[in-house]
Amino acid sequence: MLRRPPDLFDREHEWSELAEFASSVAPGLRIALVSGRRRVGKSYLLRRLAEASTGPTLVHQARELSSGQALDEFASDVADALGLPGGVRFATWEEALRAALGVPRRGSPAAGLRLLVIDELPYLVAAAPEIPSILQLLHDEARTRPDGASTALILSGSSLSVMSQLHTGSAPLRGRALLDLSLPAFDYRTSALYWDVSDADTAFQLDAILGGTPGYRALVPGPPASPDLTTWLGRTVLNPASVLYGEKSVLLREDPRMVDIALYNSILAAIAEGRRTPREIGSVLGRDFNGLRHPLAVLEAAGFVLRSDDVLTRKRPVYALADPIVAFTEAVIEPHRALIEERDVATAWQLAQPSYLSRVVGPRFEHTARVWTAKYAGDRFGTAVGHVGSAVVNEAERRTQHEIDVVALPRGVPPFTPGAPVLVLGEAKATARPRGVTDLRRLERLRDLVAARGYDVSGTSLLLVSRSGFDPELLAAARDERIHLVDLPTLYGADHGT
């Protein structure tokens, strides 16, 4: 197994998978796919992997170039890695890849690379769409190499839709990749450790604005010094000279299928405004669901929106923005762009507070509560936690609907199971007011509505998660072992000293 670099933060599972793949001596050409959004650390991780590997290795960083220019750059890198004569050129991509991977068309096998990483492969595929088919051919030929040589090929990219299409359906690489690894952003606790922020509210707001994308840390002078973000934002996300100011536009340009940028921007704006169902989104855009089906699928495949199903009701999907910085751009930057670009950040930030709290902080706090329930609640609920999501329940008597922020089922119980036990029902509130007994009574009412639909709530725990704590009356009332009050420090591990 390859030695883990001491400067690599987190990514234990990802490193273990890649190190095992790269160090294997199994004969033939082994292919791995690594995908993840921009700045999640793919390139950093893969370069560390190459540095730890033995034998000839190459990390080729693809760029947006014509096929001929891209081929020349690749040839130069391969020549350097293999010690070939300077100025070597290849007539075709097949010729270049055969040389790099040691799979000649005829004759004795040539000495190729032990490990080849092609970073941002989607750029090459856009210029030379034949590359996946060539790799299919070389993979199949390498199975019968007489020398038994072992070569590892890692294909990496930020365009999630392009990467997923490499090995699905009738794609050339289907069934040929041994590893399909996705690098997610850090969760909220890991992100706080990475940024070295100990104050829970500061850490939460940082996560609500930037999410867990580790690459953003290198783009700012440091984390906020306090929960008052005005000065910090003026130097970073609300600074027109900062790369982060235009990050949303850069992200949208990643996916080649997003030709009608105005349409995709409109969908993102509608979701950011709180339109979460296809019907609500369509009402803003003047489209029915059939007219939204394709663009929503593109946004989901590209990782811009998250589609989640109601835990209790089949066929009731809701959509949310996947990138906090996109939500922040829609809620804060777009409505106040003129003020920001006039460098009046203080006024813009003050005017944006209602939108920031309702469209950025609120949804992110609900998401954080679900992550805590799924990953960090431990044995609080007496049974292992399984599927966690949200749900909407109807109250016919009042002709209204109620959204439940946190719904957790016991491990092993799939969603939509009639009569299934419900482990947790919870509400997450990020307002400035401490939560009180009224909030508990509302949860009890929601529990009754869930029971009326036939679900088993006999062992259900009630969970209140609050950014601003709880009033004394609620603290006194919440002595039942099935009532759980979780404040912001507890979300960040204060109850376990982590």
Short mmCIF file of N, CA and C in Angstrom, two decimals, residues 33 52 80 92 107 247 278 304 351 498:
data_model
loop_
_atom_site.label_atom_id
_atom_site.label_comp_id
_atom_site.label_asym_id
_atom_site.label_seq_id
_atom_site.Cartn_x
_atom_site.Cartn_y
_atom_site.Cartn_z
N LEU A 33 -12.18 5.90 -12.46
CA LEU A 33 -12.81 7.19 -12.73
C LEU A 33 -12.91 7.97 -11.42
N ALA A 52 3.56 9.39 -4.59
CA ALA A 52 3.81 8.24 -3.72
C ALA A 52 4.01 6.95 -4.51
N ASP A 80 8.40 13.54 -21.72
CA ASP A 80 9.15 13.85 -20.50
C ASP A 80 9.09 12.70 -19.51
N THR A 92 -1.94 10.78 -34.10
CA THR A 92 -3.32 10.58 -33.65
C THR A 92 -3.34 10.36 -32.14
N GLY A 107 4.06 -5.86 -32.64
CA GLY A 107 5.41 -6.06 -32.13
C GLY A 107 5.41 -6.25 -30.62
N GLU A 247 -18.07 32.98 -8.98
CA GLU A 247 -17.93 31.52 -8.98
C GLU A 247 -19.14 30.82 -9.57
N PRO A 278 -41.54 20.66 -8.76
CA PRO A 278 -41.61 20.95 -10.20
C PRO A 278 -42.75 21.91 -10.54
N PHE A 304 -25.73 20.48 -9.66
CA PHE A 304 -26.14 21.82 -9.24
C PHE A 304 -27.38 21.79 -8.35
N LEU A 351 -29.19 45.26 3.49
CA LEU A 351 -30.42 45.05 2.74
C LEU A 351 -30.67 43.58 2.45
N THR A 498 -15.70 17.05 20.68
CA THR A 498 -15.06 16.95 19.36
C THR A 498 -15.34 18.19 18.55
#
